[in-house]
Amino acid sequence: MSNTDFALAVEDLSVSFDGFKAIDALTLYIDRNELRVIIGPNGAGKTTLLDLICGRTKASSGSIKFKNTEFSGMAEYRRVRLGIGRKFQTPSIYENLSVFKNLEVSYPAGRSVFGALAFRCTDEVKARVQGVAEEIGLADRLDAEAGLLSHGQKQWLEIGMLLMQDPELLMLDEPIAGMSSRERELTAELLKRICQNRAVIVIEHDMDFVKQIAHKVTVMHQGKILAEGPMDKVQADPKVIDVYLGH
Ligand code: ADP
Ligand code: MG
């Protein structure tokens, strides 16, 4: 496989905060339509890696290529336009707007043939809201105020807001934290569906959940990759057991 076939190619990436190397010469490749899970102890640099990919944090050195376009020096909003979607740990939905409105306002304005101002009324947007609402299991809650949803439903709504932009790489930081076991099951099914059309990177601690969804697992430790591969192989790796799974 040549480098151009990857959705994401991170090469020799480093970032230091006051001399502390949070990411240390890290190299990582994500295939198109791959669901990769990143695990590792607290402070390993998992969230920082996503910050670097989405452009929230500037790398000290190294390269991040998305669909073979170099991201270094590129503003966050431009990376979003090229197809990056990032969900943070705390959901950022509009609590006092309906589920429908939350999805509608997330539709990329410039994409409508009617232009930015008229975009809200188009059938194209409504159809897209309906499709995404079905995908995230909230089709029967479109009129509900978002603030009244359960914790899990709020997380799904935020994933839906990202799906409105049809990202080619979706990154989720600990998406099932605080969810009930039923909500976790539904989230696993949702993630398995959405990676059929895009690459997905998930940071997660729950090993049962990781087993259900991961194509491959990357284990991070001290800003580096400790192990990478299929879940069963990674789980049996003595280095991984020593720094992470044994605790
Ligand atoms: P993880 O998500 O794996 O728990 P993080 O990426 O949040 O780890 O953090 C990795 C390390 O980098 C931690 O030691 C953290 O304190 C440090 N760090 C992260 N962001 C910053 C920042 N903006 N300034 C200083 N230190 C940071
Ligand atoms: Mg983190």
PDB file of N, CA, C and O in Angstrom, residues 51-123:
ATOM      1  N   ASP A  51      -5.795  16.589  19.462  1.00  0.00           N
ATOM      2  CA  ASP A  51      -5.648  18.057  19.383  1.00  0.00           C
ATOM      3  C   ASP A  51      -4.723  18.451  18.239  1.00  0.00           C
ATOM      4  O   ASP A  51      -4.942  19.451  17.550  1.00  0.00           O
ATOM      5  N   LEU A  52      -3.656  17.688  18.040  1.00  0.00           N
ATOM      6  CA  LEU A  52      -2.698  17.978  16.971  1.00  0.00           C
ATOM      7  C   LEU A  52      -3.317  17.709  15.601  1.00  0.00           C
ATOM      8  O   LEU A  52      -3.129  18.479  14.659  1.00  0.00           O
ATOM      9  N   ILE A  53      -4.092  16.616  15.494  1.00  0.00           N
ATOM     10  CA  ILE A  53      -4.687  16.264  14.198  1.00  0.00           C
ATOM     11  C   ILE A  53      -5.742  17.293  13.804  1.00  0.00           C
ATOM     12  O   ILE A  53      -5.818  17.706  12.655  1.00  0.00           O
ATOM     13  N   CYS A  54      -6.541  17.765  14.770  1.00  0.00           N
ATOM     14  CA  CYS A  54      -7.603  18.713  14.407  1.00  0.00           C
ATOM     15  C   CYS A  54      -7.105  20.156  14.345  1.00  0.00           C
ATOM     16  O   CYS A  54      -7.793  21.015  13.828  1.00  0.00           O
ATOM     17  N   GLY A  55      -5.896  20.414  14.831  1.00  0.00           N
ATOM     18  CA  GLY A  55      -5.327  21.757  14.682  1.00  0.00           C
ATOM     19  C   GLY A  55      -5.507  22.656  15.888  1.00  0.00           C
ATOM     20  O   GLY A  55      -5.226  23.842  15.846  1.00  0.00           O
ATOM     21  N   ARG A  56      -5.984  22.089  16.980  1.00  0.00           N
ATOM     22  CA  ARG A  56      -6.168  22.859  18.212  1.00  0.00           C
ATOM     23  C   ARG A  56      -4.812  23.126  18.878  1.00  0.00           C
ATOM     24  O   ARG A  56      -4.610  24.150  19.529  1.00  0.00           O
ATOM     25  N   THR A  57      -3.884  22.184  18.717  1.00  0.00           N
ATOM     26  CA  THR A  57      -2.521  22.325  19.240  1.00  0.00           C
ATOM     27  C   THR A  57      -1.554  22.240  18.070  1.00  0.00           C
ATOM     28  O   THR A  57      -1.765  21.482  17.134  1.00  0.00           O
ATOM     29  N   LYS A  58      -0.498  23.067  18.120  1.00  0.00           N
ATOM     30  CA  LYS A  58       0.488  23.104  17.042  1.00  0.00           C
ATOM     31  C   LYS A  58       1.637  22.151  17.367  1.00  0.00           C
ATOM     32  O   LYS A  58       2.173  22.173  18.481  1.00  0.00           O
ATOM     33  N   ALA A  59       2.016  21.322  16.403  1.00  0.00           N
ATOM     34  CA  ALA A  59       3.104  20.368  16.612  1.00  0.00           C
ATOM     35  C   ALA A  59       4.447  21.084  16.691  1.00  0.00           C
ATOM     36  O   ALA A  59       4.629  22.152  16.097  1.00  0.00           O
ATOM     37  N   SER A  60       5.406  20.510  17.447  1.00  0.00           N
ATOM     38  CA  SER A  60       6.772  21.039  17.466  1.00  0.00           C
ATOM     39  C   SER A  60       7.509  20.594  16.207  1.00  0.00           C
ATOM     40  O   SER A  60       8.290  21.341  15.639  1.00  0.00           O
ATOM     41  N   SER A  61       7.282  19.356  15.774  1.00  0.00           N
ATOM     42  CA  SER A  61       7.884  18.843  14.541  1.00  0.00           C
ATOM     43  C   SER A  61       7.103  17.636  14.058  1.00  0.00           C
ATOM     44  O   SER A  61       6.265  17.091  14.780  1.00  0.00           O
ATOM     45  N   GLY A  62       7.376  17.245  12.821  1.00  0.00           N
ATOM     46  CA  GLY A  62       6.717  16.082  12.244  1.00  0.00           C
ATOM     47  C   GLY A  62       5.639  16.461  11.263  1.00  0.00           C
ATOM     48  O   GLY A  62       5.442  17.640  10.963  1.00  0.00           O
ATOM     49  N   SER A  63       4.940  15.451  10.757  1.00  0.00           N
ATOM     50  CA  SER A  63       3.998  15.657   9.671  1.00  0.00           C
ATOM     51  C   SER A  63       2.666  14.964   9.949  1.00  0.00           C
ATOM     52  O   SER A  63       2.618  13.875  10.522  1.00  0.00           O
ATOM     53  N   ILE A  64       1.574  15.648   9.569  1.00  0.00           N
ATOM     54  CA  ILE A  64       0.244  15.042   9.604  1.00  0.00           C
ATOM     55  C   ILE A  64      -0.348  15.226   8.215  1.00  0.00           C
ATOM     56  O   ILE A  64      -0.535  16.364   7.763  1.00  0.00           O
ATOM     57  N   LYS A  65      -0.596  14.133   7.519  1.00  0.00           N
ATOM     58  CA  LYS A  65      -1.214  14.230   6.188  1.00  0.00           C
ATOM     59  C   LYS A  65      -2.578  13.573   6.218  1.00  0.00           C
ATOM     60  O   LYS A  65      -2.735  12.450   6.664  1.00  0.00           O
ATOM     61  N   PHE A  66      -3.565  14.338   5.724  1.00  0.00           N
ATOM     62  CA  PHE A  66      -4.928  13.837   5.610  1.00  0.00           C
ATOM     63  C   PHE A  66      -5.251  13.718   4.135  1.00  0.00           C
ATOM     64  O   PHE A  66      -5.187  14.711   3.411  1.00  0.00           O
ATOM     65  N   LYS A  67      -5.572  12.508   3.676  1.00  0.00           N
ATOM     66  CA  LYS A  67      -5.778  12.250   2.248  1.00  0.00           C
ATOM     67  C   LYS A  67      -4.641  12.870   1.427  1.00  0.00           C
ATOM     68  O   LYS A  67      -4.855  13.510   0.407  1.00  0.00           O
ATOM     69  N   ASN A  68      -3.460  12.719   1.955  1.00  0.00           N
ATOM     70  CA  ASN A  68      -2.229  13.188   1.314  1.00  0.00           C
ATOM     71  C   ASN A  68      -2.042  14.713   1.281  1.00  0.00           C
ATOM     72  O   ASN A  68      -1.161  15.224   0.587  1.00  0.00           O
ATOM     73  N   THR A  69      -2.861  15.464   2.024  1.00  0.00           N
ATOM     74  CA  THR A  69      -2.664  16.915   2.154  1.00  0.00           C
ATOM     75  C   THR A  69      -1.987  17.205   3.491  1.00  0.00           C
ATOM     76  O   THR A  69      -2.459  16.750   4.530  1.00  0.00           O
ATOM     77  N   GLU A  70      -0.891  17.957   3.457  1.00  0.00           N
ATOM     78  CA  GLU A  70      -0.158  18.278   4.681  1.00  0.00           C
ATOM     79  C   GLU A  70      -0.970  19.251   5.536  1.00  0.00           C
ATOM     80  O   GLU A  70      -1.440  20.274   5.053  1.00  0.00           O
ATOM     81  N   PHE A  71      -1.138  18.913   6.808  1.00  0.00           N
ATOM     82  CA  PHE A  71      -1.927  19.721   7.728  1.00  0.00           C
ATOM     83  C   PHE A  71      -1.103  20.762   8.489  1.00  0.00           C
ATOM     84  O   PHE A  71      -1.674  21.693   9.045  1.00  0.00           O
ATOM     85  N   SER A  72       0.224  20.579   8.539  1.00  0.00           N
ATOM     86  CA  SER A  72       1.052  21.487   9.347  1.00  0.00           C
ATOM     87  C   SER A  72       0.808  22.934   8.945  1.00  0.00           C
ATOM     88  O   SER A  72       0.860  23.276   7.762  1.00  0.00           O
ATOM     89  N   GLY A  73       0.519  23.770   9.943  1.00  0.00           N
ATOM     90  CA  GLY A  73       0.307  25.188   9.694  1.00  0.00           C
ATOM     91  C   GLY A  73      -1.086  25.528   9.206  1.00  0.00           C
ATOM     92  O   GLY A  73      -1.405  26.701   9.008  1.00  0.00           O
ATOM     93  N   MET A  74      -1.938  24.529   8.991  1.00  0.00           N
ATOM     94  CA  MET A  74      -3.282  24.795   8.477  1.00  0.00           C
ATOM     95  C   MET A  74      -4.244  25.057   9.634  1.00  0.00           C
ATOM     96  O   MET A  74      -4.232  24.355  10.643  1.00  0.00           O
ATOM     97  N   ALA A  75      -5.100  26.095   9.475  1.00  0.00           N
ATOM     98  CA  ALA A  75      -6.048  26.457  10.544  1.00  0.00           C
ATOM     99  C   ALA A  75      -7.084  25.352  10.749  1.00  0.00           C
ATOM    100  O   ALA A  75      -7.396  24.601   9.827  1.00  0.00           O
ATOM    101  N   GLU A  76      -7.614  25.311  12.000  1.00  0.00           N
ATOM    102  CA  GLU A  76      -8.575  24.296  12.400  1.00  0.00           C
ATOM    103  C   GLU A  76      -9.803  24.249  11.458  1.00  0.00           C
ATOM    104  O   GLU A  76     -10.216  23.175  11.024  1.00  0.00           O
ATOM    105  N   TYR A  77     -10.370  25.428  11.127  1.00  0.00           N
ATOM    106  CA  TYR A  77     -11.595  25.446  10.317  1.00  0.00           C
ATOM    107  C   TYR A  77     -11.347  24.902   8.919  1.00  0.00           C
ATOM    108  O   TYR A  77     -12.221  24.295   8.307  1.00  0.00           O
ATOM    109  N   ARG A  78     -10.136  25.078   8.414  1.00  0.00           N
ATOM    110  CA  ARG A  78      -9.823  24.549   7.077  1.00  0.00           C
ATOM    111  C   ARG A  78      -9.711  23.028   7.120  1.00  0.00           C
ATOM    112  O   ARG A  78     -10.077  22.340   6.174  1.00  0.00           O
ATOM    113  N   ARG A  79      -9.201  22.502   8.226  1.00  0.00           N
ATOM    114  CA  ARG A  79      -9.120  21.045   8.372  1.00  0.00           C
ATOM    115  C   ARG A  79     -10.529  20.457   8.425  1.00  0.00           C
ATOM    116  O   ARG A  79     -10.786  19.397   7.869  1.00  0.00           O
ATOM    117  N   VAL A  80     -11.444  21.180   9.112  1.00  0.00           N
ATOM    118  CA  VAL A  80     -12.844  20.744   9.172  1.00  0.00           C
ATOM    119  C   VAL A  80     -13.423  20.697   7.760  1.00  0.00           C
ATOM    120  O   VAL A  80     -14.076  19.726   7.367  1.00  0.00           O
ATOM    121  N   ARG A  81     -13.157  21.734   6.957  1.00  0.00           N
ATOM    122  CA  ARG A  81     -13.665  21.775   5.590  1.00  0.00           C
ATOM    123  C   ARG A  81     -13.134  20.633   4.741  1.00  0.00           C
ATOM    124  O   ARG A  81     -13.799  20.147   3.844  1.00  0.00           O
ATOM    125  N   LEU A  82     -11.914  20.215   5.033  1.00  0.00           N
ATOM    126  CA  LEU A  82     -11.330  19.099   4.266  1.00  0.00           C
ATOM    127  C   LEU A  82     -11.869  17.743   4.729  1.00  0.00           C
ATOM    128  O   LEU A  82     -11.613  16.720   4.098  1.00  0.00           O
ATOM    129  N   GLY A  83     -12.599  17.740   5.859  1.00  0.00           N
ATOM    130  CA  GLY A  83     -13.259  16.491   6.236  1.00  0.00           C
ATOM    131  C   GLY A  83     -12.901  15.909   7.586  1.00  0.00           C
ATOM    132  O   GLY A  83     -13.111  14.731   7.833  1.00  0.00           O
ATOM    133  N   ILE A  84     -12.390  16.765   8.500  1.00  0.00           N
ATOM    134  CA  ILE A  84     -12.072  16.305   9.846  1.00  0.00           C
ATOM    135  C   ILE A  84     -13.218  16.652  10.796  1.00  0.00           C
ATOM    136  O   ILE A  84     -13.683  17.791  10.814  1.00  0.00           O
ATOM    137  N   GLY A  85     -13.673  15.706  11.597  1.00  0.00           N
ATOM    138  CA  GLY A  85     -14.685  15.977  12.624  1.00  0.00           C
ATOM    139  C   GLY A  85     -14.158  15.503  13.964  1.00  0.00           C
ATOM    140  O   GLY A  85     -13.614  14.420  14.070  1.00  0.00           O
ATOM    141  N   ARG A  86     -14.344  16.313  14.999  1.00  0.00           N
ATOM    142  CA  ARG A  86     -13.784  15.984  16.309  1.00  0.00           C
ATOM    143  C   ARG A  86     -14.831  16.160  17.393  1.00  0.00           C
ATOM    144  O   ARG A  86     -15.397  17.241  17.529  1.00  0.00           O
ATOM    145  N   LYS A  87     -15.050  15.095  18.156  1.00  0.00           N
ATOM    146  CA  LYS A  87     -15.955  15.200  19.294  1.00  0.00           C
ATOM    147  C   LYS A  87     -15.121  15.246  20.560  1.00  0.00           C
ATOM    148  O   LYS A  87     -14.273  14.401  20.786  1.00  0.00           O
ATOM    149  N   PHE A  88     -15.373  16.245  21.385  1.00  0.00           N
ATOM    150  CA  PHE A  88     -14.627  16.408  22.628  1.00  0.00           C
ATOM    151  C   PHE A  88     -15.301  15.602  23.734  1.00  0.00           C
ATOM    152  O   PHE A  88     -16.395  15.080  23.561  1.00  0.00           O
ATOM    153  N   GLN A  89     -14.635  15.523  24.894  1.00  0.00           N
ATOM    154  CA  GLN A  89     -15.162  14.702  25.982  1.00  0.00           C
ATOM    155  C   GLN A  89     -16.489  15.235  26.515  1.00  0.00           C
ATOM    156  O   GLN A  89     -17.384  14.475  26.807  1.00  0.00           O
ATOM    157  N   THR A  90     -16.591  16.556  26.660  1.00  0.00           N
ATOM    158  CA  THR A  90     -17.854  17.122  27.143  1.00  0.00           C
ATOM    159  C   THR A  90     -18.701  17.537  25.939  1.00  0.00           C
ATOM    160  O   THR A  90     -18.212  18.229  25.054  1.00  0.00           O
ATOM    161  N   PRO A  91     -19.987  17.089  25.892  1.00  0.00           N
ATOM    162  CA  PRO A  91     -20.800  17.398  24.729  1.00  0.00           C
ATOM    163  C   PRO A  91     -21.077  18.891  24.595  1.00  0.00           C
ATOM    164  O   PRO A  91     -21.308  19.569  25.595  1.00  0.00           O
ATOM    165  N   SER A  92     -21.007  19.384  23.371  1.00  0.00           N
ATOM    166  CA  SER A  92     -21.306  20.798  23.144  1.00  0.00           C
ATOM    167  C   SER A  92     -22.492  20.885  22.198  1.00  0.00           C
ATOM    168  O   SER A  92     -22.338  21.107  21.014  1.00  0.00           O
ATOM    169  N   ILE A  93     -23.680  20.659  22.775  1.00  0.00           N
ATOM    170  CA  ILE A  93     -24.912  20.798  22.011  1.00  0.00           C
ATOM    171  C   ILE A  93     -25.621  22.057  22.499  1.00  0.00           C
ATOM    172  O   ILE A  93     -25.274  22.608  23.536  1.00  0.00           O
ATOM    173  N   TYR A  94     -26.620  22.520  21.725  1.00  0.00           N
ATOM    174  CA  TYR A  94     -27.420  23.666  22.154  1.00  0.00           C
ATOM    175  C   TYR A  94     -28.603  23.128  22.951  1.00  0.00           C
ATOM    176  O   TYR A  94     -29.595  22.674  22.380  1.00  0.00           O
ATOM    177  N   GLU A  95     -28.486  23.198  24.280  1.00  0.00           N
ATOM    178  CA  GLU A  95     -29.443  22.553  25.180  1.00  0.00           C
ATOM    179  C   GLU A  95     -30.870  23.086  24.999  1.00  0.00           C
ATOM    180  O   GLU A  95     -31.830  22.349  25.164  1.00  0.00           O
ATOM    181  N   ASN A  96     -31.002  24.373  24.679  1.00  0.00           N
ATOM    182  CA  ASN A  96     -32.355  24.948  24.601  1.00  0.00           C
ATOM    183  C   ASN A  96     -32.953  24.912  23.194  1.00  0.00           C
ATOM    184  O   ASN A  96     -34.052  25.389  22.973  1.00  0.00           O
ATOM    185  N   LEU A  97     -32.243  24.300  22.254  1.00  0.00           N
ATOM    186  CA  LEU A  97     -32.806  24.110  20.912  1.00  0.00           C
ATOM    187  C   LEU A  97     -33.276  22.666  20.764  1.00  0.00           C
ATOM    188  O   LEU A  97     -32.821  21.777  21.483  1.00  0.00           O
ATOM    189  N   SER A  98     -34.163  22.448  19.798  1.00  0.00           N
ATOM    190  CA  SER A  98     -34.651  21.090  19.546  1.00  0.00           C
ATOM    191  C   SER A  98     -33.547  20.246  18.915  1.00  0.00           C
ATOM    192  O   SER A  98     -32.547  20.775  18.408  1.00  0.00           O
ATOM    193  N   VAL A  99     -33.754  18.936  18.944  1.00  0.00           N
ATOM    194  CA  VAL A  99     -32.832  18.018  18.275  1.00  0.00           C
ATOM    195  C   VAL A  99     -32.728  18.401  16.796  1.00  0.00           C
ATOM    196  O   VAL A  99     -31.626  18.478  16.232  1.00  0.00           O
ATOM    197  N   PHE A 100     -33.886  18.668  16.174  1.00  0.00           N
ATOM    198  CA  PHE A 100     -33.902  19.050  14.759  1.00  0.00           C
ATOM    199  C   PHE A 100     -33.004  20.268  14.511  1.00  0.00           C
ATOM    200  O   PHE A 100     -32.161  20.268  13.622  1.00  0.00           O
ATOM    201  N   LYS A 101     -33.183  21.324  15.335  1.00  0.00           N
ATOM    202  CA  LYS A 101     -32.408  22.571  15.154  1.00  0.00           C
ATOM    203  C   LYS A 101     -30.919  22.331  15.348  1.00  0.00           C
ATOM    204  O   LYS A 101     -30.088  22.877  14.613  1.00  0.00           O
ATOM    205  N   ASN A 102     -30.585  21.528  16.356  1.00  0.00           N
ATOM    206  CA  ASN A 102     -29.175  21.227  16.596  1.00  0.00           C
ATOM    207  C   ASN A 102     -28.534  20.618  15.356  1.00  0.00           C
ATOM    208  O   ASN A 102     -27.414  20.974  14.984  1.00  0.00           O
ATOM    209  N   LEU A 103     -29.258  19.693  14.715  1.00  0.00           N
ATOM    210  CA  LEU A 103     -28.713  19.055  13.511  1.00  0.00           C
ATOM    211  C   LEU A 103     -28.707  20.033  12.342  1.00  0.00           C
ATOM    212  O   LEU A 103     -27.728  20.129  11.593  1.00  0.00           O
ATOM    213  N   GLU A 104     -29.795  20.794  12.223  1.00  0.00           N
ATOM    214  CA  GLU A 104     -29.929  21.727  11.101  1.00  0.00           C
ATOM    215  C   GLU A 104     -28.806  22.762  11.086  1.00  0.00           C
ATOM    216  O   GLU A 104     -28.203  23.026  10.044  1.00  0.00           O
ATOM    217  N   VAL A 105     -28.507  23.338  12.268  1.00  0.00           N
ATOM    218  CA  VAL A 105     -27.471  24.387  12.303  1.00  0.00           C
ATOM    219  C   VAL A 105     -26.077  23.818  12.053  1.00  0.00           C
ATOM    220  O   VAL A 105     -25.137  24.566  11.795  1.00  0.00           O
ATOM    221  N   SER A 106     -25.944  22.495  12.122  1.00  0.00           N
ATOM    222  CA  SER A 106     -24.643  21.878  11.884  1.00  0.00           C
ATOM    223  C   SER A 106     -24.400  21.561  10.413  1.00  0.00           C
ATOM    224  O   SER A 106     -23.310  21.116  10.043  1.00  0.00           O
ATOM    225  N   TYR A 107     -25.429  21.780   9.600  1.00  0.00           N
ATOM    226  CA  TYR A 107     -25.255  21.536   8.164  1.00  0.00           C
ATOM    227  C   TYR A 107     -24.309  22.583   7.599  1.00  0.00           C
ATOM    228  O   TYR A 107     -24.459  23.769   7.859  1.00  0.00           O
ATOM    229  N   PRO A 108     -23.299  22.180   6.830  1.00  0.00           N
ATOM    230  CA  PRO A 108     -22.346  23.166   6.309  1.00  0.00           C
ATOM    231  C   PRO A 108     -23.038  24.144   5.363  1.00  0.00           C
ATOM    232  O   PRO A 108     -23.557  23.740   4.329  1.00  0.00           O
ATOM    233  N   ALA A 109     -23.078  25.418   5.745  1.00  0.00           N
ATOM    234  CA  ALA A 109     -23.862  26.427   5.031  1.00  0.00           C
ATOM    235  C   ALA A 109     -23.470  26.552   3.568  1.00  0.00           C
ATOM    236  O   ALA A 109     -24.323  26.658   2.692  1.00  0.00           O
ATOM    237  N   GLY A 110     -22.192  26.549   3.311  1.00  0.00           N
ATOM    238  CA  GLY A 110     -21.722  26.800   1.951  1.00  0.00           C
ATOM    239  C   GLY A 110     -22.083  25.709   0.962  1.00  0.00           C
ATOM    240  O   GLY A 110     -21.974  25.885  -0.236  1.00  0.00           O
ATOM    241  N   ARG A 111     -22.557  24.567   1.460  1.00  0.00           N
ATOM    242  CA  ARG A 111     -22.780  23.440   0.572  1.00  0.00           C
ATOM    243  C   ARG A 111     -24.118  23.510  -0.153  1.00  0.00           C
ATOM    244  O   ARG A 111     -24.331  22.877  -1.168  1.00  0.00           O
ATOM    245  N   SER A 112     -25.066  24.310   0.389  1.00  0.00           N
ATOM    246  CA  SER A 112     -26.384  24.385  -0.237  1.00  0.00           C
ATOM    247  C   SER A 112     -26.326  25.214  -1.512  1.00  0.00           C
ATOM    248  O   SER A 112     -25.648  26.228  -1.583  1.00  0.00           O
ATOM    249  N   VAL A 113     -27.126  24.799  -2.515  1.00  0.00           N
ATOM    250  CA  VAL A 113     -27.165  25.560  -3.771  1.00  0.00           C
ATOM    251  C   VAL A 113     -27.790  26.935  -3.562  1.00  0.00           C
ATOM    252  O   VAL A 113     -27.587  27.850  -4.351  1.00  0.00           O
ATOM    253  N   PHE A 114     -28.569  27.102  -2.487  1.00  0.00           N
ATOM    254  CA  PHE A 114     -29.224  28.384  -2.239  1.00  0.00           C
ATOM    255  C   PHE A 114     -28.366  29.374  -1.445  1.00  0.00           C
ATOM    256  O   PHE A 114     -28.782  30.480  -1.171  1.00  0.00           O
ATOM    257  N   GLY A 115     -27.197  28.953  -1.049  1.00  0.00           N
ATOM    258  CA  GLY A 115     -26.298  29.858  -0.344  1.00  0.00           C
ATOM    259  C   GLY A 115     -26.559  29.915   1.144  1.00  0.00           C
ATOM    260  O   GLY A 115     -27.520  29.348   1.639  1.00  0.00           O
ATOM    261  N   ALA A 116     -25.713  30.637   1.835  1.00  0.00           N
ATOM    262  CA  ALA A 116     -25.686  30.606   3.298  1.00  0.00           C
ATOM    263  C   ALA A 116     -27.003  31.037   3.955  1.00  0.00           C
ATOM    264  O   ALA A 116     -27.444  30.438   4.926  1.00  0.00           O
ATOM    265  N   LEU A 117     -27.643  32.079   3.438  1.00  0.00           N
ATOM    266  CA  LEU A 117     -28.793  32.648   4.142  1.00  0.00           C
ATOM    267  C   LEU A 117     -30.048  31.804   4.006  1.00  0.00           C
ATOM    268  O   LEU A 117     -30.842  31.706   4.937  1.00  0.00           O
ATOM    269  N   ALA A 118     -30.227  31.184   2.853  1.00  0.00           N
ATOM    270  CA  ALA A 118     -31.471  30.457   2.596  1.00  0.00           C
ATOM    271  C   ALA A 118     -31.396  28.996   3.015  1.00  0.00           C
ATOM    272  O   ALA A 118     -32.376  28.290   2.959  1.00  0.00           O
ATOM    273  N   PHE A 119     -30.228  28.561   3.492  1.00  0.00           N
ATOM    274  CA  PHE A 119     -30.014  27.120   3.610  1.00  0.00           C
ATOM    275  C   PHE A 119     -30.968  26.421   4.562  1.00  0.00           C
ATOM    276  O   PHE A 119     -31.294  25.268   4.395  1.00  0.00           O
ATOM    277  N   ARG A 120     -31.458  27.135   5.572  1.00  0.00           N
ATOM    278  CA  ARG A 120     -32.270  26.502   6.597  1.00  0.00           C
ATOM    279  C   ARG A 120     -33.557  25.871   6.083  1.00  0.00           C
ATOM    280  O   ARG A 120     -34.064  24.936   6.665  1.00  0.00           O
ATOM    281  N   CYS A 121     -34.133  26.437   5.017  1.00  0.00           N
ATOM    282  CA  CYS A 121     -35.457  25.973   4.590  1.00  0.00           C
ATOM    283  C   CYS A 121     -35.411  24.858   3.560  1.00  0.00           C
ATOM    284  O   CYS A 121     -36.446  24.332   3.197  1.00  0.00           O
ATOM    285  N   THR A 122     -34.279  24.531   3.055  1.00  0.00           N
ATOM    286  CA  THR A 122     -34.277  23.629   1.907  1.00  0.00           C
ATOM    287  C   THR A 122     -34.630  22.193   2.281  1.00  0.00           C
ATOM    288  O   THR A 122     -34.342  21.714   3.377  1.00  0.00           O
ATOM    289  N   ASP A 123     -35.249  21.531   1.336  1.00  0.00           N
ATOM    290  CA  ASP A 123     -35.592  20.116   1.499  1.00  0.00           C
ATOM    291  C   ASP A 123     -34.341  19.272   1.641  1.00  0.00           C
ATOM    292  O   ASP A 123     -34.345  18.254   2.333  1.00  0.00           O
TER     293      ASP A 123
END
